PDB file of C-alpha atoms in Angstrom:
ATOM      1  CA  UNK H   1     104.644  94.450  77.219  1.00 90.00           C
ATOM      2  CA  UNK H   2     102.842  94.870  80.535  1.00 97.00           C
ATOM      3  CA  UNK H   3     100.231  97.577  81.007  1.00 98.00           C
ATOM      4  CA  UNK H   4      99.274  99.529  84.122  1.00 98.00           C
ATOM      5  CA  UNK H   5      96.356 101.870  84.721  1.00 98.00           C
ATOM      6  CA  UNK H   6      96.605 104.758  87.150  1.00 98.00           C
ATOM      7  CA  UNK H   7      93.268 104.287  88.948  1.00 98.00           C
ATOM      8  CA  UNK H   8      91.606 106.710  91.341  1.00 97.00           C
ATOM      9  CA  UNK H   9      88.642 104.546  92.321  1.00 97.00           C
ATOM     10  CA  UNK H  10      87.522 100.957  92.746  1.00 97.00           C
ATOM     11  CA  UNK H  11      85.278 101.516  89.739  1.00 97.00           C
ATOM     12  CA  UNK H  12      88.343 102.307  87.615  1.00 97.00           C
ATOM     13  CA  UNK H  13      89.999  99.109  88.873  1.00 98.00           C
ATOM     14  CA  UNK H  14      86.979  97.152  87.632  1.00 98.00           C
ATOM     15  CA  UNK H  15      87.216  98.950  84.296  1.00 98.00           C
ATOM     16  CA  UNK H  16      90.888  98.020  84.012  1.00 98.00           C
ATOM     17  CA  UNK H  17      90.196  94.364  84.787  1.00 98.00           C
ATOM     18  CA  UNK H  18      87.341  94.228  82.290  1.00 97.00           C
ATOM     19  CA  UNK H  19      89.478  95.782  79.544  1.00 97.00           C
ATOM     20  CA  UNK H  20      92.423  93.438  80.139  1.00 97.00           C
ATOM     21  CA  UNK H  21      95.020  95.694  81.809  1.00 98.00           C
ATOM     22  CA  UNK H  22      97.675  93.754  83.734  1.00 98.00           C
ATOM     23  CA  UNK H  23      97.769  95.863  86.894  1.00 98.00           C
ATOM     24  CA  UNK H  24      96.550  99.076  88.498  1.00 98.00           C
ATOM     25  CA  UNK H  25      98.283 101.757  90.522  1.00 98.00           C
ATOM     26  CA  UNK H  26      95.624 102.784  93.041  1.00 98.00           C
ATOM     27  CA  UNK H  27      95.847 106.423  94.124  1.00 98.00           C
ATOM     28  CA  UNK H  28      93.855 109.257  95.636  1.00 97.00           C
ATOM     29  CA  UNK H  29      94.057 113.001  94.838  1.00 93.00           C
ATOM     30  CA  UNK H  30      94.562 113.159  91.055  1.00 92.00           C
ATOM     31  CA  UNK H  31      95.123 116.920  91.112  1.00 88.00           C
ATOM     32  CA  UNK H  32      98.135 116.434  93.386  1.00 91.00           C
ATOM     33  CA  UNK H  33      99.626 113.753  91.175  1.00 92.00           C
ATOM     34  CA  UNK H  34      98.401 110.908  93.378  1.00 95.00           C
ATOM     35  CA  UNK H  35      98.537 110.240  97.110  1.00 98.00           C
ATOM     36  CA  UNK H  36      97.868 107.211  99.315  1.00 98.00           C
ATOM     37  CA  UNK H  37      94.299 105.941  98.817  1.00 98.00           C
ATOM     38  CA  UNK H  38      91.878 105.314 101.671  1.00 97.00           C
ATOM     39  CA  UNK H  39      91.705 102.057 103.589  1.00 97.00           C
ATOM     40  CA  UNK H  40      88.298 101.219 102.110  1.00 98.00           C
ATOM     41  CA  UNK H  41      89.562 101.909  98.573  1.00 98.00           C
ATOM     42  CA  UNK H  42      92.500  99.532  99.040  1.00 98.00           C
ATOM     43  CA  UNK H  43      90.247  96.798 100.407  1.00 98.00           C
ATOM     44  CA  UNK H  44      87.698  97.354  97.650  1.00 98.00           C
ATOM     45  CA  UNK H  45      90.316  97.284  94.913  1.00 98.00           C
ATOM     46  CA  UNK H  46      91.772  94.061  96.312  1.00 98.00           C
ATOM     47  CA  UNK H  47      88.379  92.407  95.854  1.00 98.00           C
ATOM     48  CA  UNK H  48      88.502  93.095  92.107  1.00 98.00           C
ATOM     49  CA  UNK H  49      89.511  89.841  90.440  1.00 96.00           C
ATOM     50  CA  UNK H  50      91.948  89.433  87.578  1.00 95.00           C
ATOM     51  CA  UNK H  51      94.220  92.390  88.226  1.00 97.00           C
ATOM     52  CA  UNK H  52      97.432  93.018  90.162  1.00 98.00           C
ATOM     53  CA  UNK H  53      97.174  95.794  92.711  1.00 98.00           C
ATOM     54  CA  UNK H  54      99.907  98.378  93.310  1.00 98.00           C
ATOM     55  CA  UNK H  55      99.156 100.915  96.073  1.00 98.00           C
ATOM     56  CA  UNK H  56     100.522 104.455  96.006  1.00 98.00           C
ATOM     57  CA  UNK H  57     102.426 105.336  99.180  1.00 98.00           C
ATOM     58  CA  UNK H  58     102.621 109.120  99.226  1.00 98.00           C
ATOM     59  CA  UNK H  59     101.528 111.020 102.353  1.00 98.00           C
ATOM     60  CA  UNK H  60     100.909 114.357 100.617  1.00 97.00           C
ATOM     61  CA  UNK H  61     101.211 116.298  97.400  1.00 96.00           C
ATOM     62  CA  UNK H  62     104.117 118.599  96.637  1.00 96.00           C
ATOM     63  CA  UNK H  63     107.759 117.594  96.638  1.00 97.00           C
ATOM     64  CA  UNK H  64     109.307 114.223  97.553  1.00 98.00           C
ATOM     65  CA  UNK H  65     111.577 115.369 100.383  1.00 98.00           C
ATOM     66  CA  UNK H  66     109.910 113.940 103.482  1.00 98.00           C
ATOM     67  CA  UNK H  67     110.195 114.472 107.227  1.00 98.00           C
ATOM     68  CA  UNK H  68     110.829 111.626 109.671  1.00 97.00           C
ATOM     69  CA  UNK H  69     107.150 111.667 110.643  1.00 98.00           C
ATOM     70  CA  UNK H  70     106.101 111.379 107.008  1.00 98.00           C
ATOM     71  CA  UNK H  71     108.461 108.456 106.394  1.00 98.00           C
ATOM     72  CA  UNK H  72     107.081 106.717 109.490  1.00 98.00           C
ATOM     73  CA  UNK H  73     103.594 107.232 108.077  1.00 98.00           C
ATOM     74  CA  UNK H  74     104.699 105.737 104.756  1.00 98.00           C
ATOM     75  CA  UNK H  75     106.052 102.665 106.542  1.00 98.00           C
ATOM     76  CA  UNK H  76     102.731 102.186 108.322  1.00 98.00           C
ATOM     77  CA  UNK H  77     100.829 102.566 105.050  1.00 98.00           C
ATOM     78  CA  UNK H  78     103.064  99.919 103.460  1.00 98.00           C
ATOM     79  CA  UNK H  79     102.267  97.529 106.311  1.00 98.00           C
ATOM     80  CA  UNK H  80      98.560  98.164 105.858  1.00 98.00           C
ATOM     81  CA  UNK H  81      98.727  97.616 102.086  1.00 98.00           C
ATOM     82  CA  UNK H  82     100.536  94.328 102.673  1.00 97.00           C
ATOM     83  CA  UNK H  83      97.918  93.224 105.214  1.00 97.00           C
ATOM     84  CA  UNK H  84      95.195  94.005 102.659  1.00 97.00           C
ATOM     85  CA  UNK H  85      96.826  91.694 100.125  1.00 97.00           C
ATOM     86  CA  UNK H  86      98.297  94.258  97.742  1.00 98.00           C
ATOM     87  CA  UNK H  87     100.801  92.923  95.209  1.00 98.00           C
ATOM     88  CA  UNK H  88     103.031  95.952  95.423  1.00 98.00           C
ATOM     89  CA  UNK H  89     103.546  99.525  96.555  1.00 98.00           C
ATOM     90  CA  UNK H  90     104.625 102.660  94.724  1.00 98.00           C
ATOM     91  CA  UNK H  91     106.856 105.262  96.347  1.00 98.00           C
ATOM     92  CA  UNK H  92     109.637 107.770  95.807  1.00 98.00           C
ATOM     93  CA  UNK H  93     111.885 109.752  98.142  1.00 98.00           C
ATOM     94  CA  UNK H  94     114.463 112.412  97.284  1.00 98.00           C
ATOM     95  CA  UNK H  95     117.112 114.372  99.139  1.00 98.00           C
ATOM     96  CA  UNK H  96     117.153 118.197  99.115  1.00 98.00           C
ATOM     97  CA  UNK H  97     119.987 117.948  96.559  1.00 98.00           C
ATOM     98  CA  UNK H  98     117.779 116.186  94.004  1.00 97.00           C
ATOM     99  CA  UNK H  99     119.139 112.680  94.490  1.00 98.00           C
ATOM    100  CA  UNK H 100     117.329 109.481  95.425  1.00 98.00           C
ATOM    101  CA  UNK H 101     117.182 109.186  99.209  1.00 98.00           C
ATOM    102  CA  UNK H 102     119.104 105.927  99.388  1.00 98.00           C
ATOM    103  CA  UNK H 103     118.821 105.276 103.127  1.00 98.00           C
ATOM    104  CA  UNK H 104     115.099 105.935 103.513  1.00 98.00           C
ATOM    105  CA  UNK H 105     114.174 104.233 100.238  1.00 98.00           C
ATOM    106  CA  UNK H 106     116.084 101.103 101.251  1.00 98.00           C
ATOM    107  CA  UNK H 107     114.308 101.107 104.623  1.00 98.00           C
ATOM    108  CA  UNK H 108     110.882 101.278 102.998  1.00 98.00           C
ATOM    109  CA  UNK H 109     111.800  98.567 100.495  1.00 98.00           C
ATOM    110  CA  UNK H 110     112.765  96.382 103.453  1.00 98.00           C
ATOM    111  CA  UNK H 111     109.427  97.227 105.089  1.00 98.00           C
ATOM    112  CA  UNK H 112     107.637  96.095 101.926  1.00 98.00           C
ATOM    113  CA  UNK H 113     109.171  92.643 102.211  1.00 97.00           C
ATOM    114  CA  UNK H 114     107.899  90.412  99.401  1.00 97.00           C
ATOM    115  CA  UNK H 115     105.800  93.196  97.842  1.00 98.00           C
ATOM    116  CA  UNK H 116     106.906  94.607  94.493  1.00 98.00           C
ATOM    117  CA  UNK H 117     108.213  98.158  94.914  1.00 98.00           C
ATOM    118  CA  UNK H 118     107.912 100.697  92.119  1.00 98.00           C
ATOM    119  CA  UNK H 119     109.913 103.918  92.386  1.00 98.00           C
ATOM    120  CA  UNK H 120     107.527 106.474  90.888  1.00 98.00           C
ATOM    121  CA  UNK H 121     108.061 109.685  88.925  1.00 98.00           C
ATOM    122  CA  UNK H 122     109.952 111.327  91.756  1.00 98.00           C
ATOM    123  CA  UNK H 123     112.673 109.748  89.617  1.00 98.00           C
ATOM    124  CA  UNK H 124     112.007 112.424  86.979  1.00 98.00           C
ATOM    125  CA  UNK H 125     112.800 115.162  89.491  1.00 98.00           C
ATOM    126  CA  UNK H 126     116.368 113.964  90.108  1.00 98.00           C
ATOM    127  CA  UNK H 127     119.373 115.910  88.840  1.00 97.00           C
ATOM    128  CA  UNK H 128     121.058 112.877  87.205  1.00 97.00           C
ATOM    129  CA  UNK H 129     118.746 110.095  85.982  1.00 97.00           C
ATOM    130  CA  UNK H 130     121.557 107.621  85.283  1.00 98.00           C
ATOM    131  CA  UNK H 131     122.953 108.014  88.798  1.00 98.00           C
ATOM    132  CA  UNK H 132     119.400 107.780  90.153  1.00 98.00           C
ATOM    133  CA  UNK H 133     118.913 104.542  88.217  1.00 98.00           C
ATOM    134  CA  UNK H 134     121.859 102.923  89.980  1.00 98.00           C
ATOM    135  CA  UNK H 135     120.663 104.084  93.385  1.00 98.00           C
ATOM    136  CA  UNK H 136     117.136 102.756  92.859  1.00 98.00           C
ATOM    137  CA  UNK H 137     118.559  99.406  91.751  1.00 98.00           C
ATOM    138  CA  UNK H 138     120.816  99.296  94.824  1.00 98.00           C
ATOM    139  CA  UNK H 139     117.791  99.950  97.049  1.00 98.00           C
ATOM    140  CA  UNK H 140     116.086  96.812  95.756  1.00 98.00           C
ATOM    141  CA  UNK H 141     113.137  98.282  93.841  1.00 98.00           C
ATOM    142  CA  UNK H 142     111.393  96.118  91.243  1.00 98.00           C
ATOM    143  CA  UNK H 143     110.705  98.856  88.678  1.00 98.00           C
ATOM    144  CA  UNK H 144     110.908 102.572  87.877  1.00 98.00           C
ATOM    145  CA  UNK H 145     108.023 104.641  86.529  1.00 98.00           C
ATOM    146  CA  UNK H 146     109.471 107.448  84.444  1.00 98.00           C
ATOM    147  CA  UNK H 147     108.842 109.875  81.607  1.00 98.00           C
ATOM    148  CA  UNK H 148     112.571 110.079  80.916  1.00 98.00           C
ATOM    149  CA  UNK H 149     112.931 113.251  82.960  1.00 97.00           C
ATOM    150  CA  UNK H 150     110.567 115.210  80.715  1.00 97.00           C
ATOM    151  CA  UNK H 151     106.979 116.366  81.046  1.00 97.00           C
ATOM    152  CA  UNK H 152     105.748 113.482  78.890  1.00 98.00           C
ATOM    153  CA  UNK H 153     107.185 110.114  77.954  1.00 98.00           C
ATOM    154  CA  UNK H 154     107.303 111.012  74.268  1.00 98.00           C
ATOM    155  CA  UNK H 155     109.382 114.104  75.048  1.00 98.00           C
ATOM    156  CA  UNK H 156     111.733 111.945  77.120  1.00 98.00           C
ATOM    157  CA  UNK H 157     111.867 109.040  74.686  1.00 98.00           C
ATOM    158  CA  UNK H 158     115.637 109.241  74.098  1.00 98.00           C
ATOM    159  CA  UNK H 159     116.341 109.077  77.826  1.00 98.00           C
ATOM    160  CA  UNK H 160     113.875 106.197  78.192  1.00 98.00           C
ATOM    161  CA  UNK H 161     115.882 104.243  75.622  1.00 98.00           C
ATOM    162  CA  UNK H 162     119.109 105.015  77.436  1.00 98.00           C
ATOM    163  CA  UNK H 163     117.621 103.932  80.767  1.00 98.00           C
ATOM    164  CA  UNK H 164     116.564 100.610  79.240  1.00 98.00           C
ATOM    165  CA  UNK H 165     120.091 100.084  77.920  1.00 98.00           C
ATOM    166  CA  UNK H 166     121.754 101.071  81.204  1.00 98.00           C
ATOM    167  CA  UNK H 167     119.346  98.971  83.261  1.00 98.00           C
ATOM    168  CA  UNK H 168     120.262  95.886  81.214  1.00 97.00           C
ATOM    169  CA  UNK H 169     117.492  93.838  82.778  1.00 97.00           C
ATOM    170  CA  UNK H 170     118.485  94.627  86.373  1.00 98.00           C
ATOM    171  CA  UNK H 171     115.243  96.560  86.956  1.00 98.00           C
ATOM    172  CA  UNK H 172     112.044  97.098  84.981  1.00 98.00           C
ATOM    173  CA  UNK H 173     111.583 100.441  83.228  1.00 98.00           C
ATOM    174  CA  UNK H 174     107.961 101.572  82.858  1.00 98.00           C
ATOM    175  CA  UNK H 175     107.119 104.575  80.676  1.00 98.00           C
ATOM    176  CA  UNK H 176     104.395 106.922  81.896  1.00 98.00           C
ATOM    177  CA  UNK H 177     102.914 110.404  81.358  1.00 97.00           C
ATOM    178  CA  UNK H 178     100.906 111.218  78.271  1.00 97.00           C
ATOM    179  CA  UNK H 179     100.741 107.606  77.074  1.00 98.00           C
ATOM    180  CA  UNK H 180      97.887 107.029  74.623  1.00 98.00           C
ATOM    181  CA  UNK H 181      96.891 104.931  71.636  1.00 98.00           C
ATOM    182  CA  UNK H 182      98.712 107.233  69.214  1.00 98.00           C
ATOM    183  CA  UNK H 183     102.134 106.859  70.860  1.00 98.00           C
ATOM    184  CA  UNK H 184     101.964 103.484  72.620  1.00 98.00           C
ATOM    185  CA  UNK H 185     103.849 101.569  69.920  1.00 97.00           C
ATOM    186  CA  UNK H 186     106.481 104.292  69.606  1.00 98.00           C
ATOM    187  CA  UNK H 187     107.155 104.098  73.340  1.00 98.00           C
ATOM    188  CA  UNK H 188     107.107 100.313  73.352  1.00 98.00           C
ATOM    189  CA  UNK H 189     109.806 100.362  70.675  1.00 97.00           C
ATOM    190  CA  UNK H 190     112.254 101.857  73.205  1.00 98.00           C
ATOM    191  CA  UNK H 191     112.341  98.466  74.913  1.00 98.00           C
ATOM    192  CA  UNK H 192     110.550  99.527  78.092  1.00 98.00           C
ATOM    193  CA  UNK H 193     108.993  96.718  80.105  1.00 98.00           C
ATOM    194  CA  UNK H 194     105.608  98.362  80.637  1.00 98.00           C
ATOM    195  CA  UNK H 195     103.393 101.319  79.794  1.00 98.00           C
ATOM    196  CA  UNK H 196     101.539 103.300  82.465  1.00 98.00           C
ATOM    197  CA  UNK H 197      98.517 105.430  81.581  1.00 98.00           C
ATOM    198  CA  UNK H 198      95.396 106.981  83.101  1.00 96.00           C
ATOM    199  CA  UNK H 199      93.026 106.992  80.069  1.00 97.00           C
ATOM    200  CA  UNK H 200      91.062 109.722  81.801  1.00 94.00           C
ATOM    201  CA  UNK H 201      87.406 110.340  81.166  1.00 94.00           C
ATOM    202  CA  UNK H 202      84.605 112.214  82.911  1.00 92.00           C
ATOM    203  CA  UNK H 203      81.265 111.007  84.222  1.00 91.00           C
ATOM    204  CA  UNK H 204      78.645 113.735  84.367  1.00 92.00           C
ATOM    205  CA  UNK H 205      77.014 114.416  87.731  1.00 91.00           C
ATOM    206  CA  UNK H 206      73.488 113.166  88.404  1.00 93.00           C
ATOM    207  CA  UNK H 207      72.699 116.440  90.186  1.00 92.00           C
ATOM    208  CA  UNK H 208      69.813 118.396  88.665  1.00 94.00           C
ATOM    209  CA  UNK H 209      70.113 121.342  91.031  1.00 94.00           C
ATOM    210  CA  UNK H 210      73.509 123.058  90.834  1.00 90.00           C
ATOM    211  CA  UNK H 211      74.260 126.032  93.056  1.00 88.00           C
ATOM    212  CA  UNK H 212      76.070 128.615  90.876  1.00 84.00           C
ATOM    213  CA  UNK H 213      77.185 130.680  93.901  1.00 85.00           C
ATOM    214  CA  UNK H 214      79.413 128.063  95.553  1.00 83.00           C
ATOM    215  CA  UNK H 215      82.628 126.461  94.338  1.00 81.00           C
ATOM    216  CA  UNK H 216      83.843 123.530  96.426  1.00 79.00           C
ATOM    217  CA  UNK H 217      87.096 123.041  94.530  1.00 69.00           C
ATOM    218  CA  UNK H 218      87.946 126.543  93.401  1.00 61.00           C
ATOM    219  CA  UNK H 219      90.357 125.423  90.683  1.00 70.00           C
ATOM    220  CA  UNK H 220      90.180 126.280  86.999  1.00 71.00           C
ATOM    221  CA  UNK H 221      89.756 123.197  84.863  1.00 71.00           C
ATOM    222  CA  UNK H 222      88.363 121.054  87.673  1.00 77.00           C
ATOM    223  CA  UNK H 223      84.644 120.601  87.046  1.00 82.00           C
ATOM    224  CA  UNK H 224      82.298 120.847  90.008  1.00 83.00           C
ATOM    225  CA  UNK H 225      79.729 118.508  88.520  1.00 88.00           C
ATOM    226  CA  UNK H 226      81.706 115.697  86.925  1.00 88.00           C
ATOM    227  CA  UNK H 227      83.720 112.793  88.295  1.00 89.00           C
ATOM    228  CA  UNK H 228      87.082 111.642  86.986  1.00 89.00           C
ATOM    229  CA  UNK H 229      87.003 108.043  85.768  1.00 94.00           C
ATOM    230  CA  UNK H 230      88.891 105.617  83.549  1.00 96.00           C
ATOM    231  CA  UNK H 231      87.602 105.615  79.967  1.00 97.00           C
ATOM    232  CA  UNK H 232      87.308 101.972  78.931  1.00 98.00           C
ATOM    233  CA  UNK H 233      87.283 102.831  75.232  1.00 98.00           C
ATOM    234  CA  UNK H 234      90.602 104.694  75.577  1.00 98.00           C
ATOM    235  CA  UNK H 235      92.118 101.779  77.474  1.00 98.00           C
ATOM    236  CA  UNK H 236      91.063  99.307  74.796  1.00 98.00           C
ATOM    237  CA  UNK H 237      92.487 101.568  72.073  1.00 98.00           C
ATOM    238  CA  UNK H 238      95.890 101.538  73.795  1.00 98.00           C
ATOM    239  CA  UNK H 239      95.841  97.763  74.213  1.00 98.00           C
ATOM    240  CA  UNK H 240      94.777  97.317  70.596  1.00 97.00           C
ATOM    241  CA  UNK H 241      97.596  99.589  69.406  1.00 97.00           C
ATOM    242  CA  UNK H 242     100.105  97.395  71.231  1.00 96.00           C
ATOM    243  CA  UNK H 243      98.791  94.279  69.448  1.00 92.00           C
ATOM    244  CA  UNK H 244      99.450  95.585  65.945  1.00 75.00           C
TER     245      UNK H 244
END
């Protein structure tokens, strides 16, 4: 059972390596579900030893139906990730009809060359997951990150099991969304190849003065004076649960 941490900083990549996670998915913009990280973040994460690096290739938040300009940007980001020594990239493209965009996905997989390609949870927004599975396989992706078409992996556990059966070893199935120490073994029992989790924690700001009249984010539930990070204790609890 491989494990993957969704990391939003180089610091979180170090935490993952220290805890013993197999690989990280490096992203930016957690409140948009993850977008392409900065150049410096990719380079910094690549310098972290003992962990495989997967780079998110997503030009914006929102849906997964992209313009030609956005796809061209994704191709350039893939080239940059490869030049930085990434082990893989993570992407997902859909048609307006809710199907995997076969042509554009295949083009980006070809652009990735020897890099591992993960088709991310855009998969969960398709109208027919079993048809989407076959398309992703045909495009040459290495793995699929999915919650089984539900909000969380536990809710989609039956579909996850069916995807594993249908895949029959032709592609890796990685369960993600809401994965924690309490459900890790239950999800592993479906036969998935890997578990993906964020193990989110918060680091309190070092600011003593805090201006109560200004909100930089303006979103409920997003603290102004705390930084999202990976909680090493939560990561270790998940890994320990998988060893039982």
